[in-house]
CSV table of C-alpha atoms in Angstrom, one decimal:
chain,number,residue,atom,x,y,z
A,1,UNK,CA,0.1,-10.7,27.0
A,2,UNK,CA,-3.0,-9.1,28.8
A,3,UNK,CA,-0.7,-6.1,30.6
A,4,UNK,CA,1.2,-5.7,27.8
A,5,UNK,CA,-1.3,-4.9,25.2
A,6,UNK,CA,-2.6,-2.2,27.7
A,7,UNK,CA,0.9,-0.6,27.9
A,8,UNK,CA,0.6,-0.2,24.2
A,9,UNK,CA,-2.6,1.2,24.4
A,10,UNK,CA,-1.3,3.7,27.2
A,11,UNK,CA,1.8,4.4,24.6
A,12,UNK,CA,-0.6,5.0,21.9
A,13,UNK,CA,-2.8,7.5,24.3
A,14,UNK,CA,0.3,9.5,25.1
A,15,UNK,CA,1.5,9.6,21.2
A,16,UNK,CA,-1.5,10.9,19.8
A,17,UNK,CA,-2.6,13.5,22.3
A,18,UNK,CA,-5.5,11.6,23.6
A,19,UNK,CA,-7.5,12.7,26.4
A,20,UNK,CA,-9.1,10.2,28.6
A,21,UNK,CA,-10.8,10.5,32.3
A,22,UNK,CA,-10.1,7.2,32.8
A,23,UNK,CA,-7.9,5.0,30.8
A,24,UNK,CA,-7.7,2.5,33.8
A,25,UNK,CA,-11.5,1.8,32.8
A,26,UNK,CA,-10.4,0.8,29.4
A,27,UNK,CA,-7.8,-1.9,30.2
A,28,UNK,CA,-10.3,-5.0,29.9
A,29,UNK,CA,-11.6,-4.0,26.5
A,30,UNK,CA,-7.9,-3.3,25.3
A,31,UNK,CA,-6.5,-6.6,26.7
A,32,UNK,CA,-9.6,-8.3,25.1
A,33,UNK,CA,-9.0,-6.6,21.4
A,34,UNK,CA,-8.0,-9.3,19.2
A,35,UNK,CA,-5.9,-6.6,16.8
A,36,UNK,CA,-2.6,-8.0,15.9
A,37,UNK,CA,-0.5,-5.9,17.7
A,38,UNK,CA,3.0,-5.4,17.4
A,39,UNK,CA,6.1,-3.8,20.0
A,40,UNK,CA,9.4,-2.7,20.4
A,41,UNK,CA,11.1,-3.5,23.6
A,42,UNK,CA,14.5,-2.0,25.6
A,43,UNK,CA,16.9,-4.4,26.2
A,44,UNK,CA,15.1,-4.2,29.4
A,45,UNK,CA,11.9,-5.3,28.5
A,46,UNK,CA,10.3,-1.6,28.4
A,47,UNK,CA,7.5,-1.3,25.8
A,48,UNK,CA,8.9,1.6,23.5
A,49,UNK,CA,7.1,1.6,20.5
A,50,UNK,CA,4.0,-0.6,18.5
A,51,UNK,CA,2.1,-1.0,15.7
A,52,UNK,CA,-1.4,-2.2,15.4
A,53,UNK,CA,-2.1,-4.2,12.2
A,54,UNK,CA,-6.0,-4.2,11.5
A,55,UNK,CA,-7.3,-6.9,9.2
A,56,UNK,CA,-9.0,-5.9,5.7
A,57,UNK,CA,-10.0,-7.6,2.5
A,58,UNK,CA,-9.1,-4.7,-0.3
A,59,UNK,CA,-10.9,-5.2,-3.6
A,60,UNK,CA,-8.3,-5.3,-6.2
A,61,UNK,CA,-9.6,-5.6,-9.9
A,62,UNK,CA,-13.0,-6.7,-8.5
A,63,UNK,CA,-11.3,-9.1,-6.4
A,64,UNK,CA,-11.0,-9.1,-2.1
A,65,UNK,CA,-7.6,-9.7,-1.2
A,66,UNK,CA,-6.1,-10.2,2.0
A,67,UNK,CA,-4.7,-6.9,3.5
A,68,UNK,CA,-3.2,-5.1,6.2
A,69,UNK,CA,-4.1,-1.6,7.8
A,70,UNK,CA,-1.1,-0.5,9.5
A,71,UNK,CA,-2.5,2.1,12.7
A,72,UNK,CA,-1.6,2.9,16.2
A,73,UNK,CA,2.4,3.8,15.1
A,74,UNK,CA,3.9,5.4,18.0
A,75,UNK,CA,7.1,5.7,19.8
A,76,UNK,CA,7.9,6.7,23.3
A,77,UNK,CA,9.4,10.1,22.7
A,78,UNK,CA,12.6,9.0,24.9
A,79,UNK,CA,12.5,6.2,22.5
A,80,UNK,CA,12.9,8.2,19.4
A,81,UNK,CA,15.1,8.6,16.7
A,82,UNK,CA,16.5,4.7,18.2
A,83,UNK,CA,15.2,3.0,15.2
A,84,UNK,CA,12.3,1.0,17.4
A,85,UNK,CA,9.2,1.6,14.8
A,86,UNK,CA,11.7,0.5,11.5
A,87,UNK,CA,12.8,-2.6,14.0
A,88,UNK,CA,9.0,-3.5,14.0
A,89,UNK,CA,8.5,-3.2,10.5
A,90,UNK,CA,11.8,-5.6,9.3
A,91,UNK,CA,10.1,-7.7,11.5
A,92,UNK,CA,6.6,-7.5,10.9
A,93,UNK,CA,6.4,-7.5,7.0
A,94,UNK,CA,7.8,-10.8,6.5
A,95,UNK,CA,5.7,-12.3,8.8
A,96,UNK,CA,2.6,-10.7,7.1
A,97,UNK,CA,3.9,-12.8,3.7
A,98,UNK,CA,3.4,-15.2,5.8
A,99,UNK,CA,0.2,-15.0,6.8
A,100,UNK,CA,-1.1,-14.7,3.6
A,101,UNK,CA,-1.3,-10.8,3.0
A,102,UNK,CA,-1.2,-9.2,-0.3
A,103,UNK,CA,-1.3,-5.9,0.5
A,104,UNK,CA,-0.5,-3.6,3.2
A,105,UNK,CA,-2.1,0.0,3.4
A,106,UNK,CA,-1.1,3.1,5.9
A,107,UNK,CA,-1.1,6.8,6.2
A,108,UNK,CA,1.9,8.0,6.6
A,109,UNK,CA,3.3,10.7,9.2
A,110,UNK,CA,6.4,10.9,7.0
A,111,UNK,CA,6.2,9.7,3.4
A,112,UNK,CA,10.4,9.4,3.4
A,113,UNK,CA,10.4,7.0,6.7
A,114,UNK,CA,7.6,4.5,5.2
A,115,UNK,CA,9.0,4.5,1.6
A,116,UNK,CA,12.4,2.6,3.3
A,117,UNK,CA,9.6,0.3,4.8
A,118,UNK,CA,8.6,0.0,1.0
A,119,UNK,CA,5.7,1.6,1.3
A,120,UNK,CA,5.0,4.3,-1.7
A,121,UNK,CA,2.2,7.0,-2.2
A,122,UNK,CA,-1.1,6.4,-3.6
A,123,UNK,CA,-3.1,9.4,-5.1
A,124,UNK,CA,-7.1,8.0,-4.0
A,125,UNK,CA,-8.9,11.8,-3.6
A,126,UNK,CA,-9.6,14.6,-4.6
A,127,UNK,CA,-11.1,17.4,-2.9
A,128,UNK,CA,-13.5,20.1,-4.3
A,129,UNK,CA,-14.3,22.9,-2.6
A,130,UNK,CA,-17.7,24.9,-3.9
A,131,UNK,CA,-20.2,27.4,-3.5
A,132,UNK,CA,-24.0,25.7,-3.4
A,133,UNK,CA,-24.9,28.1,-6.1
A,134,UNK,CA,-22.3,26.7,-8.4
A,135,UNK,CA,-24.8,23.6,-8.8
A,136,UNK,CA,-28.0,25.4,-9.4
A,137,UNK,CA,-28.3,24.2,-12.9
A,138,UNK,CA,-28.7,20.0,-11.7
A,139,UNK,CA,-32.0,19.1,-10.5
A,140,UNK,CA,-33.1,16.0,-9.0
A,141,UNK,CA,-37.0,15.2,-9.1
A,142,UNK,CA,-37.4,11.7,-6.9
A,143,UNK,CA,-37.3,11.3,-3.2
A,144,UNK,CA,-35.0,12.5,-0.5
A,145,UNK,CA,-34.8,10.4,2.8
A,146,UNK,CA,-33.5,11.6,5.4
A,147,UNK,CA,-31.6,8.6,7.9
A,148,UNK,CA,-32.6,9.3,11.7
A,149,UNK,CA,-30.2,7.2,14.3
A,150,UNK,CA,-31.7,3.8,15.2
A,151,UNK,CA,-33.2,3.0,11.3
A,152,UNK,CA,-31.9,0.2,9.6
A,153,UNK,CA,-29.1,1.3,7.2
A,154,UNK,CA,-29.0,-2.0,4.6
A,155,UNK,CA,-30.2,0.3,1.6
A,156,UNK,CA,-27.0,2.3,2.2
A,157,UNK,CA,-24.5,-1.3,2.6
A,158,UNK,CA,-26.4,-2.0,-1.1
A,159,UNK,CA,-25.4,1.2,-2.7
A,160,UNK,CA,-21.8,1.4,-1.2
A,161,UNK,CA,-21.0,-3.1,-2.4
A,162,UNK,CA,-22.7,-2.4,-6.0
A,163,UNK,CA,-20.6,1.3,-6.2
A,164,UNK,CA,-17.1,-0.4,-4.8
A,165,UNK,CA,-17.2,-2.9,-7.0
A,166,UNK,CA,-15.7,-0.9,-9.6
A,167,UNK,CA,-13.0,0.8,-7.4
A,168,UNK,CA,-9.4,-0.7,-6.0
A,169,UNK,CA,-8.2,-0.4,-2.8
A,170,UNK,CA,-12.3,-0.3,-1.4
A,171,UNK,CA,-13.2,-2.7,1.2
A,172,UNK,CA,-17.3,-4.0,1.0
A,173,UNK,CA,-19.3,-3.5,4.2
A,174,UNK,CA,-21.9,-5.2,6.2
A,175,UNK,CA,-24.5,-3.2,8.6
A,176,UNK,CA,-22.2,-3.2,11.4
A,177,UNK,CA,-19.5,-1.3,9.4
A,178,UNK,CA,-22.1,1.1,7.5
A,179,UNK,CA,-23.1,1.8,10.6
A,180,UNK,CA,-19.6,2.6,11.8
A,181,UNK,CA,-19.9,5.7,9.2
A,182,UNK,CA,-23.1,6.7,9.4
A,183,UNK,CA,-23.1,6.7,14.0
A,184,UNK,CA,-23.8,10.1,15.9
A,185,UNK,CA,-24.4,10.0,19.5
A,186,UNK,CA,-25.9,13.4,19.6
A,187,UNK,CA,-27.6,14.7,15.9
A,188,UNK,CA,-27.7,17.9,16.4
A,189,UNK,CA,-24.2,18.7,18.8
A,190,UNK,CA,-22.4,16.5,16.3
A,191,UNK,CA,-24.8,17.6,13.0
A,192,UNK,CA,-24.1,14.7,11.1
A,193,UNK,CA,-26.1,13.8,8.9
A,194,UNK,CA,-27.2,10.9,6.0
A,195,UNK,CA,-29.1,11.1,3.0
A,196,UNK,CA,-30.6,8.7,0.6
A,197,UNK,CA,-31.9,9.1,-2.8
A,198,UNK,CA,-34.2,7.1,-4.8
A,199,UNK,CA,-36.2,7.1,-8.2
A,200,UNK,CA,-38.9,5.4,-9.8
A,201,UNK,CA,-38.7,3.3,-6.6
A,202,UNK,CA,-34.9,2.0,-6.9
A,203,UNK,CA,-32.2,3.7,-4.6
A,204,UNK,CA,-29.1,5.3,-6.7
A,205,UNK,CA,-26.8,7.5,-4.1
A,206,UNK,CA,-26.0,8.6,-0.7
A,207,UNK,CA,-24.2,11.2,0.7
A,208,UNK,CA,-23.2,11.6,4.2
A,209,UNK,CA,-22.2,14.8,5.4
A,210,UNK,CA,-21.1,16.6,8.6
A,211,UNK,CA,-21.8,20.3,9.3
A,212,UNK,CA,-18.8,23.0,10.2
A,213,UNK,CA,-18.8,26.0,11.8
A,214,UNK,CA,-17.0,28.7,10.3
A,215,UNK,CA,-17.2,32.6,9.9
A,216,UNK,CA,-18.5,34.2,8.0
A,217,UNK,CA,-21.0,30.9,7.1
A,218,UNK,CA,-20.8,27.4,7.9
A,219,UNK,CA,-19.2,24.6,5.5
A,220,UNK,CA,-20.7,21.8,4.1
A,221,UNK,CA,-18.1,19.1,4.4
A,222,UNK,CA,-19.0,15.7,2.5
A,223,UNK,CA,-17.6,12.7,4.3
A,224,UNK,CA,-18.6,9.6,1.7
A,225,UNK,CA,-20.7,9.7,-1.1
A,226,UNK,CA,-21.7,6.9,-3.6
A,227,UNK,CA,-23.5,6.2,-6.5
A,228,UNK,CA,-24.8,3.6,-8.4
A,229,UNK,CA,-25.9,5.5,-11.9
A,230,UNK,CA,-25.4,9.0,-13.4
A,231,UNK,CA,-28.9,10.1,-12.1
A,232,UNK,CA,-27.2,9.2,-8.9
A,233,UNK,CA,-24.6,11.4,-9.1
A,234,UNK,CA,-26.4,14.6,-10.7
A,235,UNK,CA,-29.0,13.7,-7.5
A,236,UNK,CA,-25.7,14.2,-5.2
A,237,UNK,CA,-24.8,17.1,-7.0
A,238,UNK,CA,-28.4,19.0,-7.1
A,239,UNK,CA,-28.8,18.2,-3.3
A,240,UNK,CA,-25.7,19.9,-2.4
A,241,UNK,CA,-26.8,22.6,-4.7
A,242,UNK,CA,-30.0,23.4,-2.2
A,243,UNK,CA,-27.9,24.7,0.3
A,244,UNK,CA,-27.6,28.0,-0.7
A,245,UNK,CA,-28.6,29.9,1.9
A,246,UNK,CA,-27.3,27.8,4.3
A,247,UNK,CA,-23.5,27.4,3.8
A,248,UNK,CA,-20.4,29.2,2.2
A,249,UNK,CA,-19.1,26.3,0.9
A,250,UNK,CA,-19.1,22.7,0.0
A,251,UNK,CA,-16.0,20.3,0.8
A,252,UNK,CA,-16.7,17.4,-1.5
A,253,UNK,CA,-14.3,14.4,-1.8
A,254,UNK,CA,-14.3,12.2,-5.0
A,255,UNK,CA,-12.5,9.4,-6.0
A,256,UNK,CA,-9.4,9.5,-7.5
A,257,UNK,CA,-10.5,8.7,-11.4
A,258,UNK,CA,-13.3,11.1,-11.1
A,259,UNK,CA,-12.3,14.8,-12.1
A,260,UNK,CA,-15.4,17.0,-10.6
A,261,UNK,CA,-13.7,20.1,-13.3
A,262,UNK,CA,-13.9,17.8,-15.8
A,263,UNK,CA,-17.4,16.3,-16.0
A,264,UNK,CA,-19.5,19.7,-14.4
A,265,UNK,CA,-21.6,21.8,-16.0
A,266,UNK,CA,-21.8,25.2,-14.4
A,267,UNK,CA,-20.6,28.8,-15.4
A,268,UNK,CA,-18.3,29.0,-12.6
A,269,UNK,CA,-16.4,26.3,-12.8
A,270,UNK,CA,-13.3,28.3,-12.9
A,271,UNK,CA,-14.2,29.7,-9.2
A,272,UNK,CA,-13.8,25.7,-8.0
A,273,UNK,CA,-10.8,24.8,-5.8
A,274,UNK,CA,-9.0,20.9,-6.5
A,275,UNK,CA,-6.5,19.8,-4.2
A,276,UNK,CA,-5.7,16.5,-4.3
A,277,UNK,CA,-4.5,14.3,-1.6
A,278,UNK,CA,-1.2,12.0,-1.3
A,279,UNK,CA,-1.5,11.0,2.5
A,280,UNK,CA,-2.0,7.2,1.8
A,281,UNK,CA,0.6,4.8,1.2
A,282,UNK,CA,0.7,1.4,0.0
A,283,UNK,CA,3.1,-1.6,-0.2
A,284,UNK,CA,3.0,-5.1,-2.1
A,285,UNK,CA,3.8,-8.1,0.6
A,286,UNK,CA,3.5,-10.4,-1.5
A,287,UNK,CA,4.0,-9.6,-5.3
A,288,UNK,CA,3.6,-12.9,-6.6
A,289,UNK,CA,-0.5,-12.9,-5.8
A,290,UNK,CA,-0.8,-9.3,-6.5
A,291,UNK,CA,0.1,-9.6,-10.2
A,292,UNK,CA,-2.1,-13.0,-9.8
A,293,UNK,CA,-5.1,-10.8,-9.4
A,294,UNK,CA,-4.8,-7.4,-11.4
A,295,UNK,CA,-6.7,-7.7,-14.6
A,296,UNK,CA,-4.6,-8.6,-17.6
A,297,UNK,CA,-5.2,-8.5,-21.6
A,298,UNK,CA,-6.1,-12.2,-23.2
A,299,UNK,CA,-2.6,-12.0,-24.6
A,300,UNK,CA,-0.1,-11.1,-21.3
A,301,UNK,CA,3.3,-12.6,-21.3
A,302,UNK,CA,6.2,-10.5,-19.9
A,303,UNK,CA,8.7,-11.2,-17.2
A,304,UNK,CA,9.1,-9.0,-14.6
A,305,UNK,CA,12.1,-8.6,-12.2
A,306,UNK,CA,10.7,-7.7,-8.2
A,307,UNK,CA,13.4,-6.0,-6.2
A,308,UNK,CA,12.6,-5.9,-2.2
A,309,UNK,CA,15.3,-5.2,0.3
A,310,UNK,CA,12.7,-6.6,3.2
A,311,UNK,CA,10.6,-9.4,2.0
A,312,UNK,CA,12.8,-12.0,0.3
A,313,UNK,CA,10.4,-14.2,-1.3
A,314,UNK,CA,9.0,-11.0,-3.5
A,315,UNK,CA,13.1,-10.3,-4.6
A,316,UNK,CA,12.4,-12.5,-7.8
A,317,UNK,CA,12.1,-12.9,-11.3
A,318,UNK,CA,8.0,-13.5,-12.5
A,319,UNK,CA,6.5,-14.7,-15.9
A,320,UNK,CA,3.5,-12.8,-16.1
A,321,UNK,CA,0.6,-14.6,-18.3
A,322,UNK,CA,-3.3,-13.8,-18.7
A,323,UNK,CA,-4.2,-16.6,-16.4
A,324,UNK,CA,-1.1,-17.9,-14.0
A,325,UNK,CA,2.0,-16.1,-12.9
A,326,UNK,CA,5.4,-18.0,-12.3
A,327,UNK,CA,8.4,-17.7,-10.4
A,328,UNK,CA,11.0,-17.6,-13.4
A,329,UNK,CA,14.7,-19.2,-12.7
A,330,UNK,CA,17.8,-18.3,-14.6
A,331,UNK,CA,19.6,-15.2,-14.7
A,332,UNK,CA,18.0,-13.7,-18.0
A,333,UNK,CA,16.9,-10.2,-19.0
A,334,UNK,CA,13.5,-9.4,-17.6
A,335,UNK,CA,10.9,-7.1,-19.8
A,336,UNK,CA,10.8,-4.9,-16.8
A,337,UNK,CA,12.7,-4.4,-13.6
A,338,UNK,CA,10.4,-2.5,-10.9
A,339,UNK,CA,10.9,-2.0,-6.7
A,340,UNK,CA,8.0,-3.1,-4.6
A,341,UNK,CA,7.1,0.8,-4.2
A,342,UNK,CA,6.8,1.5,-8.2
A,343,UNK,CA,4.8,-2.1,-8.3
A,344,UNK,CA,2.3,-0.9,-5.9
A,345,UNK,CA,1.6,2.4,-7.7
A,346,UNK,CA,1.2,0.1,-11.2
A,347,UNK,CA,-0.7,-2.9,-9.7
A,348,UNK,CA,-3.7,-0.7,-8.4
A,349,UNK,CA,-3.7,2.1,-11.1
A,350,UNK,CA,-2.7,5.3,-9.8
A,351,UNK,CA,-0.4,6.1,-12.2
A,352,UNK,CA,0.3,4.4,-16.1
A,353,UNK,CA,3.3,3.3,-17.3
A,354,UNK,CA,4.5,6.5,-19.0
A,355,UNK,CA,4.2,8.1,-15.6
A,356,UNK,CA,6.1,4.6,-14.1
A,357,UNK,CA,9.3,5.1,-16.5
A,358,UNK,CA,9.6,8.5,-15.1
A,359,UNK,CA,10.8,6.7,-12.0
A,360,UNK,CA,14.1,6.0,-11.4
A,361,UNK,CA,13.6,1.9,-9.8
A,362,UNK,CA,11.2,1.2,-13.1
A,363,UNK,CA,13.7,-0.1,-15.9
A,364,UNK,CA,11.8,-1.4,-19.4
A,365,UNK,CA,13.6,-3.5,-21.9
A,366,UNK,CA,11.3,-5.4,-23.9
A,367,UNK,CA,7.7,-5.4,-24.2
A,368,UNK,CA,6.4,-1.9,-23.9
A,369,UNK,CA,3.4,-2.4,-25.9
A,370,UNK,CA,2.4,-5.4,-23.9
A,371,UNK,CA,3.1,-3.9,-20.9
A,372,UNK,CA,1.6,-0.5,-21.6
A,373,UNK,CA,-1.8,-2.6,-21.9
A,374,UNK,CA,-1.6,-4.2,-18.4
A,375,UNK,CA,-0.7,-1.2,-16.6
A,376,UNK,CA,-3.1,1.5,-16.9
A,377,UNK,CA,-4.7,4.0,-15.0
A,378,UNK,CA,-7.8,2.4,-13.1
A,379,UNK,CA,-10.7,4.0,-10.3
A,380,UNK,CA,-10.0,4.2,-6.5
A,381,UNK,CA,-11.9,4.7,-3.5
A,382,UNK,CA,-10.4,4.3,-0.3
A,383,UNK,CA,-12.3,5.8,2.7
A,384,UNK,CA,-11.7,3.2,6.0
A,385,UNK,CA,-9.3,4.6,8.6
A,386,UNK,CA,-7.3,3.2,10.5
């Protein structure tokens, strides 16, 4: 209901320290939001806690798949510690099986509470942080555009499709959602700003990038990047290399599967700072279609055992082939017995099967070979809030 979707919304406001002159003016457009929202009710009928669950397709193995972005979790804090957000979740993930989900993505604000949800950590970042000087030796001769608010932004939506492609857990984009990234009401109060990069007439990167003030000097802080060749790339790098004289550092974020310290070429690579981040979790809903669409060798054929204490149809026994996956009866020894949280990590490829028996719910008994071929470590990009 209408009045009810604006409590959450007022529940929400509270949670996350939101400040609003008028949240009364908001309460069409929230009742209006079609979001699939989810609550938590007293016994009687207060609104104690929700969820919103925004709609995505994640690319999987080059493949859109029908996902969740879990957002909005919030609790009442006379509500808390009551179990109201778990309550939501037992509820809510079966239904999403339903509804045709695959996969369901959130970032956490405790890893321990979502992994009971069967939700598990994904590694997609890593951050560098730079002097400009570092990059003096790259040097990019083509042309440098500059994006001004109000210009179309299409040749950016090209780059990002043809660079996602490649990269799980990315979501392509349209103008409207390009645009979403790229927005700034005020240029230069906000000093955001976008950047496009072309040679012998074809575009190969972008970089978008917001500027911080900080003493001594300022920070460069790369928000999204993308690239469609290597002369794209070394164009992103010999950009940010420009800014000598204008910033301390660079913050520059890169996909997990692409190690900045391992592909540079500078002298002082030693003096660059990695930290890599784990605040993004993911969780299979329906395990069945997820091992449908992963890539698999020509000659795949193992049986794998599923175990999920929430989603009953994914607690099963699967016959993994090249081209179909079955739902295997009897009561005989699978190759490999995994939990929905190790499955997610190994579906998408943030970690390989010798870094997936180091887990304690990941149990191999035939079939390593085969199975060391279909889980390996892939690309991922992940950059959508929510």
């Amino acid at each position: 209901m209408g009045s009810e979707k604006f409590d959450a919304y007022l529940i929400s406001m509270f949670c996350f320290h939101a400040r609003v002159d008028d949240v009364e003016s908001q309460c069409e457009r929230v009742e209006n939001e079609n979001i699939e929202d989810w609550g938590a009710f007293t016994d009687n009928g207060i609104l104690a806690a929700r969820i919103l669950n925004n709609k995505f397709d994640f690319i999987i193995d080059g493949t859109p798949v029908k996902s969740g972005g879990i957002g909005g979790v919030s609790t009442l804090p006379e509500y808390r510690n009551q179990g109201a957000v778990r309550d939501i979740f037992r509820k809510f993930l079966p239904e999403a099986y339903r509804s045709g989900e695959v996969i369901s993505a959130l970032y956490p604000f405790n890893q321990a509470f979502y992994r009971k949800q069967g939700y598990e950590v994904v590694n997609y970042q890593s951050n560098y942080e730079l002097k400009p000087a570092l990059l003096a030796g790259y040097k990019f001769d083509g042309t440098v555009k500059r994006w001004n608010p109000g210009e179309a932004v299409e040749e950016y939506v090209q780059i990002y499709n043809e660079f996602v492609e490649s990269y799980n857990l990315s979501v392509l984009r349209d103008a409207k959602s390009m645009m979403e990234q790229m927005k700034v009401d005020k240029l230069y109060k906000e000093r955001k700003f976008s950047y496009i990069f072309s040679l012998d007439g074809k575009n190969i990167a972008y970089i978008i990038f917001s500027d911080i003030q900080h003493d001594p000097a300022a920070i460069l802080r790369v928000e999204e990047s993308a690239w469609v060749s290597r002369d794209g790339f070394h164009a992103i790098l010999a950009f940010l290399g420009r800014f000598e004289a204008d910033y301390g550092n660079i913050q520059l974020p890169l996909p997990y599967g692409i190690d900045l310290l391992r592909i540079i070429s500078t002298p002082g690579a030693y003096d660059i700072q990695k930290t890599c981040r784990y605040d993004y979790m993911l969780r299979v809903i329906n395990a069945k279609k997820l091992l449908e669409t992963i890539r698999k060798p020509s000659d795949c054929d193992f049986v794998m055992k599923v175990k999920d204490d929430i989603i009953p149809e994914n607690n099963c026994m699967l016959r993994v082939a090249a081209d179909s996956v079955s739902i295997e009866g009897g009561s005989g020894i699978p190759d490999i017995t995994v939990s929905v949280c190790a499955l997610a990590q190994m579906a998408v490829g943030c970690i390989n099967l010798d870094e997936a028996i180091l887990r304690p719910d990941v149990l191999i008994n035939a079939k390593e070979d085969m199975l060391r071929k279909v889980f390996v470590e892939k690309k991922i990009f992940v950059v959508e809030r929510f």
